[in-house]
């Protein structure tokens, strides 16, 4: 996992630059004629939601790789992606709720998009709990990988929920085609696109930081186990 | 039309707190683990 050590500073720097540019565009962007200044919440909400889903996609791929090749690095990346994905899902739900209060008149609605996103958060937390609930780390990793792959069924449900069902949540903000009744265009679009790129970099940076922390913890655990074995 | 400043500030503040907070916490934890590992390696026969 030496590659993480090499790319981390570069990704960190790129993240800071992209975030600074994106926030400058947010500051410059005009208010929306319908939403007023509340449109600025979507610059955090939409990219966070995309990274919450991408993290799970990454986690699923890493889980498949781990079960197939038994490569520990894939398991470390899967564990890191769960923590990072959970953080992005929390912000997605919280920012959506804060946006919903002035726009919809309610903090929460049990519609398909919001509920499937809440299921994603429960999945992330469930994976984290399951991994540490088993004494054998290998069994924990395998059980987590299997649950992660099964849980991937939630991804298309989240993505297409606003198309398949009548929901309070509007259609995709960045999609093209017929399901774009409420979407972000014109001068409101650049901050969203730049922050989307910035959040991809931020997610990647957070995964590298978390993965290195997990790897260090595992090395320390192995060292302590070897030491105890030697003392016996 | 209200500019919803409080709502916007709450979201940006929360994002900084969660993303920044976790990143700093994981970095600090990594450094601490590496120090523990180094000291354990030195003690080991």
mmCIF file of C-alpha atoms in Angstrom:
data_model
loop_
_atom_site.group_PDB
_atom_site.id
_atom_site.type_symbol
_atom_site.label_atom_id
_atom_site.label_comp_id
_atom_site.label_asym_id
_atom_site.label_seq_id
_atom_site.Cartn_x
_atom_site.Cartn_y
_atom_site.Cartn_z
ATOM 1 C CA UNK A 1 0.000 0.000 0.000
ATOM 2 C CA UNK A 2 3.015 2.266 -0.572
ATOM 3 C CA UNK A 3 1.095 3.883 -3.387
ATOM 4 C CA UNK A 4 -1.236 5.519 -0.834
ATOM 5 C CA UNK A 5 1.744 7.203 0.837
ATOM 6 C CA UNK A 6 2.894 8.523 -2.543
ATOM 7 C CA UNK A 7 -0.441 9.826 -3.839
ATOM 8 C CA UNK A 8 -1.832 11.206 -0.567
ATOM 9 C CA UNK A 9 -0.010 14.600 -0.631
ATOM 10 C CA UNK A 10 -0.808 15.119 -4.314
ATOM 11 C CA UNK A 11 -4.484 14.269 -3.875
ATOM 12 C CA UNK A 12 -4.617 16.446 -0.739
ATOM 13 C CA UNK A 13 -3.178 19.441 -2.587
ATOM 14 C CA UNK A 14 -5.490 18.934 -5.583
ATOM 15 C CA UNK A 15 -8.448 18.693 -3.183
ATOM 16 C CA UNK A 16 -7.597 21.968 -1.456
ATOM 17 C CA UNK A 17 -7.176 23.780 -4.794
ATOM 18 C CA UNK A 18 -10.435 22.371 -6.214
ATOM 19 C CA UNK A 19 -12.347 23.187 -3.006
ATOM 20 C CA UNK A 20 -11.001 26.762 -2.981
ATOM 21 C CA UNK A 21 -11.999 27.321 -6.621
ATOM 22 C CA UNK A 22 -15.392 25.688 -6.078
ATOM 23 C CA UNK A 23 -16.177 27.777 -2.990
ATOM 24 C CA UNK A 24 -15.175 30.935 -4.869
ATOM 25 C CA UNK A 25 -17.694 30.048 -7.572
ATOM 26 C CA UNK A 26 -20.332 29.347 -4.887
ATOM 27 C CA UNK A 27 -19.683 32.812 -3.449
ATOM 28 C CA UNK A 28 -20.030 34.388 -6.912
ATOM 29 C CA UNK A 29 -23.086 32.375 -8.004
ATOM 30 C CA UNK A 30 -26.423 34.202 -8.088
ATOM 31 C CA UNK A 31 -29.427 33.109 -6.026
ATOM 32 C CA UNK A 32 -31.915 30.853 -7.752
ATOM 33 C CA UNK A 33 -35.192 32.568 -8.741
ATOM 34 C CA UNK A 34 -37.228 29.857 -6.972
ATOM 35 C CA UNK A 35 -34.959 28.681 -4.142
ATOM 36 C CA UNK A 36 -33.167 31.935 -3.361
ATOM 37 C CA UNK A 37 -29.898 31.442 -1.449
ATOM 38 C CA UNK A 38 -30.934 27.930 -0.422
ATOM 39 C CA UNK A 39 -29.614 26.697 -3.787
ATOM 40 C CA UNK A 40 -26.134 26.961 -2.193
ATOM 41 C CA UNK A 41 -27.054 23.980 -0.017
ATOM 42 C CA UNK A 42 -27.305 21.856 -3.168
ATOM 43 C CA UNK A 43 -23.628 22.553 -3.954
ATOM 44 C CA UNK A 44 -22.810 20.444 -0.877
ATOM 45 C CA UNK A 45 -25.781 18.075 -1.027
ATOM 46 C CA UNK A 46 -25.525 16.860 -4.644
ATOM 47 C CA UNK A 47 -21.743 16.136 -4.688
ATOM 48 C CA UNK A 48 -21.984 14.489 -1.232
ATOM 49 C CA UNK A 49 -24.750 12.196 -2.491
ATOM 50 C CA UNK A 50 -22.682 11.262 -5.538
ATOM 51 C CA UNK A 51 -19.648 10.377 -3.392
ATOM 52 C CA UNK A 52 -21.846 8.451 -0.937
ATOM 53 C CA UNK A 53 -22.932 6.235 -3.858
ATOM 54 C CA UNK A 54 -19.496 6.087 -5.508
ATOM 55 C CA UNK A 55 -17.952 5.006 -2.188
ATOM 56 C CA UNK A 56 -20.338 2.073 -2.030
ATOM 57 C CA UNK A 57 -19.554 1.154 -5.632
ATOM 58 C CA UNK A 58 -15.837 1.254 -4.747
ATOM 59 C CA UNK A 59 -16.516 -0.785 -1.589
ATOM 60 C CA UNK A 60 -18.398 -3.429 -3.602
ATOM 61 C CA UNK A 61 -15.583 -3.707 -6.167
ATOM 62 C CA UNK A 62 -12.981 -3.996 -3.375
ATOM 63 C CA UNK A 63 -15.119 -6.651 -1.637
ATOM 64 C CA UNK A 64 -15.379 -8.724 -4.834
ATOM 65 C CA UNK A 65 -11.619 -8.420 -5.332
ATOM 66 C CA UNK A 66 -10.984 -9.489 -1.737
ATOM 67 C CA UNK A 67 -13.248 -12.552 -1.945
ATOM 68 C CA UNK A 68 -11.765 -13.501 -5.302
ATOM 69 C CA UNK A 69 -8.036 -12.912 -4.728
ATOM 70 C CA UNK A 70 -7.847 -12.732 -0.898
ATOM 71 C CA UNK A 71 -5.797 -9.553 -1.326
ATOM 72 C CA UNK A 72 -5.641 -7.812 2.060
ATOM 73 C CA UNK A 73 -5.155 -4.417 0.443
ATOM 74 C CA UNK A 74 -8.619 -4.720 -1.106
ATOM 75 C CA UNK A 75 -10.095 -5.448 2.315
ATOM 76 C CA UNK A 76 -8.349 -2.395 3.789
ATOM 77 C CA UNK A 77 -9.731 -0.212 0.980
ATOM 78 C CA UNK A 78 -13.218 -1.674 1.520
ATOM 79 C CA UNK A 79 -13.049 -0.891 5.241
ATOM 80 C CA UNK A 80 -11.834 2.645 4.481
ATOM 81 C CA UNK A 81 -14.550 3.203 1.868
ATOM 82 C CA UNK A 82 -17.239 2.212 4.405
ATOM 83 C CA UNK A 83 -16.114 4.901 6.871
ATOM 84 C CA UNK A 84 -15.771 7.560 4.171
ATOM 85 C CA UNK A 85 -19.068 6.614 2.515
ATOM 86 C CA UNK A 86 -20.864 6.805 5.858
ATOM 87 C CA UNK A 87 -19.537 10.351 6.416
ATOM 88 C CA UNK A 88 -20.743 11.480 2.963
ATOM 89 C CA UNK A 89 -24.132 9.815 3.501
ATOM 90 C CA UNK A 90 -24.577 11.611 6.836
ATOM 91 C CA UNK A 91 -23.930 14.969 5.145
ATOM 92 C CA UNK A 92 -26.230 14.047 2.241
ATOM 93 C CA UNK A 93 -29.100 13.273 4.619
ATOM 94 C CA UNK A 94 -28.419 16.240 6.908
ATOM 95 C CA UNK A 95 -28.035 18.789 4.084
ATOM 96 C CA UNK A 96 -31.106 17.425 2.323
ATOM 97 C CA UNK A 97 -33.084 17.724 5.524
ATOM 98 C CA UNK A 98 -31.897 21.304 6.145
ATOM 99 C CA UNK A 99 -32.743 22.206 2.520
ATOM 100 C CA UNK A 100 -36.124 20.444 2.776
ATOM 101 C CA UNK A 101 -37.353 22.465 5.742
ATOM 102 C CA UNK A 102 -37.592 25.839 3.925
ATOM 103 C CA UNK A 103 -38.311 24.335 0.466
ATOM 104 C CA UNK A 104 -40.734 21.500 1.283
ATOM 105 C CA UNK A 105 -41.858 22.690 4.709
ATOM 106 C CA UNK A 106 -40.634 19.511 6.396
ATOM 107 C CA UNK A 107 -37.330 18.124 7.689
ATOM 108 C CA UNK A 108 -38.076 14.595 6.520
ATOM 109 C CA UNK A 109 -40.442 12.594 4.325
ATOM 110 C CA UNK A 110 -40.567 8.826 3.958
ATOM 111 C CA UNK A 111 -40.288 8.955 0.177
ATOM 112 C CA UNK A 112 -38.307 6.448 -1.910
ATOM 113 C CA UNK A 113 -35.139 8.552 -2.396
ATOM 114 C CA UNK A 114 -34.793 9.653 1.227
ATOM 115 C CA UNK A 115 -35.601 6.220 2.614
ATOM 116 C CA UNK A 116 -33.228 4.350 0.270
ATOM 117 C CA UNK A 117 -30.493 6.844 1.223
ATOM 118 C CA UNK A 118 -31.184 6.162 4.906
ATOM 119 C CA UNK A 119 -30.892 2.430 4.130
ATOM 120 C CA UNK A 120 -27.456 3.169 2.629
ATOM 121 C CA UNK A 121 -26.344 4.785 5.900
ATOM 122 C CA UNK A 122 -27.658 1.791 7.866
ATOM 123 C CA UNK A 123 -25.755 -0.502 5.465
ATOM 124 C CA UNK A 124 -22.494 1.411 5.976
ATOM 125 C CA UNK A 125 -22.898 1.336 9.757
ATOM 126 C CA UNK A 126 -23.941 -2.344 9.627
ATOM 127 C CA UNK A 127 -20.778 -3.236 7.704
ATOM 128 C CA UNK A 128 -18.629 -1.414 10.268
ATOM 129 C CA UNK A 129 -20.345 -3.161 13.185
ATOM 130 C CA UNK A 130 -20.261 -6.611 11.534
ATOM 131 C CA UNK A 131 -16.527 -6.425 10.812
ATOM 132 C CA UNK A 132 -15.658 -5.799 14.442
ATOM 133 C CA UNK A 133 -18.281 -8.090 15.949
ATOM 134 C CA UNK A 134 -16.408 -11.250 14.910
ATOM 135 C CA UNK A 135 -13.285 -12.266 16.857
ATOM 136 C CA UNK A 136 -11.547 -13.690 13.791
ATOM 137 C CA UNK A 137 -10.543 -10.754 11.516
ATOM 138 C CA UNK A 138 -10.513 -12.988 8.404
ATOM 139 C CA UNK A 139 -14.057 -14.182 9.090
ATOM 140 C CA UNK A 140 -15.067 -10.573 9.778
ATOM 141 C CA UNK A 141 -13.584 -9.448 6.463
ATOM 142 C CA UNK A 142 -15.324 -12.240 4.519
ATOM 143 C CA UNK A 143 -18.722 -11.679 6.180
ATOM 144 C CA UNK A 144 -18.421 -7.925 5.573
ATOM 145 C CA UNK A 145 -17.510 -8.455 1.913
ATOM 146 C CA UNK A 146 -20.500 -10.763 1.357
ATOM 147 C CA UNK A 147 -22.909 -8.335 3.054
ATOM 148 C CA UNK A 148 -21.435 -5.440 1.045
ATOM 149 C CA UNK A 149 -22.060 -7.258 -2.246
ATOM 150 C CA UNK A 150 -25.647 -8.122 -1.239
ATOM 151 C CA UNK A 151 -26.236 -4.524 -0.106
ATOM 152 C CA UNK A 152 -25.196 -3.180 -3.523
ATOM 153 C CA UNK A 153 -28.792 -3.805 -4.610
ATOM 154 C CA UNK A 154 -29.604 -0.503 -2.844
ATOM 155 C CA UNK A 155 -27.520 1.509 -5.365
ATOM 156 C CA UNK A 156 -29.853 1.238 -8.416
ATOM 157 C CA UNK A 157 -32.826 1.700 -6.079
ATOM 158 C CA UNK A 158 -31.378 5.008 -4.835
ATOM 159 C CA UNK A 159 -30.390 6.167 -8.306
ATOM 160 C CA UNK A 160 -33.669 5.341 -10.049
ATOM 161 C CA UNK A 161 -36.025 5.954 -7.097
ATOM 162 C CA UNK A 162 -36.963 9.394 -8.428
ATOM 163 C CA UNK A 163 -37.727 7.882 -11.846
ATOM 164 C CA UNK A 164 -39.510 4.697 -10.760
ATOM 165 C CA UNK A 165 -41.767 6.243 -8.097
ATOM 166 C CA UNK A 166 -43.564 9.531 -7.502
ATOM 167 C CA UNK A 167 -41.378 11.131 -4.859
ATOM 168 C CA UNK A 168 -41.211 14.426 -3.025
ATOM 169 C CA UNK A 169 -37.537 14.494 -4.004
ATOM 170 C CA UNK A 170 -37.029 16.134 -7.400
ATOM 171 C CA UNK A 171 -35.474 14.341 -10.431
ATOM 172 C CA UNK A 172 -31.666 14.302 -10.804
ATOM 173 C CA UNK A 173 -30.097 17.795 -10.699
ATOM 174 C CA UNK A 174 -27.375 16.981 -13.232
ATOM 175 C CA UNK A 175 -29.108 14.451 -15.478
ATOM 176 C CA UNK A 176 -30.018 15.049 -19.082
ATOM 177 C CA UNK A 177 -33.153 13.813 -20.786
ATOM 178 C CA UNK A 178 -36.795 13.903 -19.886
ATOM 179 C CA UNK A 179 -36.409 13.673 -16.087
ATOM 180 C CA UNK A 180 -34.982 17.135 -15.657
ATOM 181 C CA UNK A 181 -37.989 19.177 -14.597
ATOM 182 C CA UNK A 182 -35.970 20.781 -11.804
ATOM 183 C CA UNK A 183 -32.304 20.966 -12.667
ATOM 184 C CA UNK A 184 -29.340 23.252 -12.226
ATOM 185 C CA UNK A 185 -28.219 25.173 -15.313
ATOM 186 C CA UNK A 186 -26.640 28.466 -16.418
ATOM 187 C CA UNK A 187 -24.502 30.356 -13.887
ATOM 188 C CA UNK A 188 -25.615 27.946 -11.146
ATOM 189 C CA UNK A 189 -23.933 25.011 -12.898
ATOM 190 C CA UNK A 190 -20.148 25.793 -12.672
ATOM 191 C CA UNK A 191 -19.959 25.716 -8.837
ATOM 192 C CA UNK A 192 -21.819 22.399 -8.821
ATOM 193 C CA UNK A 193 -19.506 20.840 -11.410
ATOM 194 C CA UNK A 194 -16.321 22.153 -9.769
ATOM 195 C CA UNK A 195 -17.419 21.052 -6.293
ATOM 196 C CA UNK A 196 -18.375 17.653 -7.709
ATOM 197 C CA UNK A 197 -14.772 17.229 -8.900
ATOM 198 C CA UNK A 198 -13.487 18.611 -5.573
ATOM 199 C CA UNK A 199 -15.603 16.123 -3.633
ATOM 200 C CA UNK A 200 -14.353 13.205 -5.761
ATOM 201 C CA UNK A 201 -10.824 14.286 -4.807
ATOM 202 C CA UNK A 202 -11.868 14.806 -1.168
ATOM 203 C CA UNK A 203 -13.409 11.325 -1.046
ATOM 204 C CA UNK A 204 -10.250 9.838 -2.557
ATOM 205 C CA UNK A 205 -8.072 11.739 -0.086
ATOM 206 C CA UNK A 206 -10.190 10.611 2.876
ATOM 207 C CA UNK A 207 -9.981 6.993 1.677
ATOM 208 C CA UNK A 208 -6.166 7.197 1.509
ATOM 209 C CA UNK A 209 -5.979 8.716 5.016
ATOM 210 C CA UNK A 210 -8.376 6.145 6.483
ATOM 211 C CA UNK A 211 -6.734 3.220 4.651
ATOM 212 C CA UNK A 212 -3.299 4.141 5.993
ATOM 213 C CA UNK A 213 -4.743 4.393 9.507
ATOM 214 C CA UNK A 214 -6.351 0.931 9.151
ATOM 215 C CA UNK A 215 -3.116 -0.538 7.787
ATOM 216 C CA UNK A 216 -1.117 0.943 10.688
ATOM 217 C CA UNK A 217 -3.626 -0.456 13.199
ATOM 218 C CA UNK A 218 -3.422 -3.921 11.639
ATOM 219 C CA UNK A 219 0.390 -3.849 11.666
ATOM 220 C CA UNK A 220 0.376 -2.856 15.338
ATOM 221 C CA UNK A 221 -2.151 -5.588 16.190
ATOM 222 C CA UNK A 222 0.034 -8.170 14.389
ATOM 223 C CA UNK A 223 3.143 -6.942 16.191
ATOM 224 C CA UNK A 224 1.417 -7.119 19.575
ATOM 225 C CA UNK A 225 0.082 -10.606 18.803
ATOM 226 C CA UNK A 226 3.565 -11.795 17.789
ATOM 227 C CA UNK A 227 5.039 -10.301 20.944
ATOM 228 C CA UNK A 228 2.450 -12.007 23.167
ATOM 229 C CA UNK A 229 3.088 -15.292 21.366
ATOM 230 C CA UNK A 230 6.824 -14.882 21.952
ATOM 231 C CA UNK A 231 6.331 -14.105 25.668
ATOM 232 C CA UNK A 232 4.284 -17.295 26.099
ATOM 233 C CA UNK B 1 -37.225 36.544 -0.702
ATOM 234 C CA UNK B 2 -35.281 35.152 2.225
ATOM 235 C CA UNK B 3 -31.671 34.251 1.491
ATOM 236 C CA UNK B 4 -31.769 31.344 3.971
ATOM 237 C CA UNK B 5 -28.347 32.319 5.354
ATOM 238 C CA UNK B 6 -28.772 30.314 8.554
ATOM 239 C CA UNK B 7 -29.670 27.128 6.686
ATOM 240 C CA UNK B 8 -26.746 27.556 4.287
ATOM 241 C CA UNK B 9 -24.311 28.299 7.121
ATOM 242 C CA UNK B 10 -25.518 25.226 9.025
ATOM 243 C CA UNK B 11 -24.869 22.935 6.034
ATOM 244 C CA UNK B 12 -21.411 24.331 5.237
ATOM 245 C CA UNK B 13 -20.467 24.281 8.937
ATOM 246 C CA UNK B 14 -21.622 20.694 9.304
ATOM 247 C CA UNK B 15 -19.721 19.632 6.170
ATOM 248 C CA UNK B 16 -16.497 21.221 7.435
ATOM 249 C CA UNK B 17 -17.013 19.624 10.853
ATOM 250 C CA UNK B 18 -17.675 16.106 9.526
ATOM 251 C CA UNK B 19 -15.237 15.947 6.578
ATOM 252 C CA UNK B 20 -12.504 17.967 8.262
ATOM 253 C CA UNK B 21 -13.071 16.371 11.655
ATOM 254 C CA UNK B 22 -12.845 12.783 10.421
ATOM 255 C CA UNK B 23 -9.812 13.513 8.235
ATOM 256 C CA UNK B 24 -7.892 15.146 11.086
ATOM 257 C CA UNK B 25 -8.932 12.404 13.514
ATOM 258 C CA UNK B 26 -7.765 9.622 11.178
ATOM 259 C CA UNK B 27 -4.474 11.408 10.483
ATOM 260 C CA UNK B 28 -3.842 11.866 14.212
ATOM 261 C CA UNK B 29 -4.731 8.222 14.870
ATOM 262 C CA UNK B 30 -2.338 7.090 12.103
ATOM 263 C CA UNK B 31 0.533 9.081 13.607
ATOM 264 C CA UNK B 32 -0.161 7.701 17.083
ATOM 265 C CA UNK B 33 -0.302 4.108 15.789
ATOM 266 C CA UNK B 34 2.959 4.568 13.904
ATOM 267 C CA UNK B 35 4.644 5.884 17.065
ATOM 268 C CA UNK B 36 3.345 2.911 19.063
ATOM 269 C CA UNK B 37 4.570 0.540 16.386
ATOM 270 C CA UNK B 38 8.010 2.154 16.326
ATOM 271 C CA UNK B 39 8.395 1.952 20.093
ATOM 272 C CA UNK B 40 7.170 -1.658 20.137
ATOM 273 C CA UNK B 41 9.625 -2.585 17.368
ATOM 274 C CA UNK B 42 12.500 -1.096 19.362
ATOM 275 C CA UNK B 43 11.487 -2.983 22.520
ATOM 276 C CA UNK B 44 11.146 -6.304 20.697
ATOM 277 C CA UNK B 45 14.096 -8.687 21.050
#
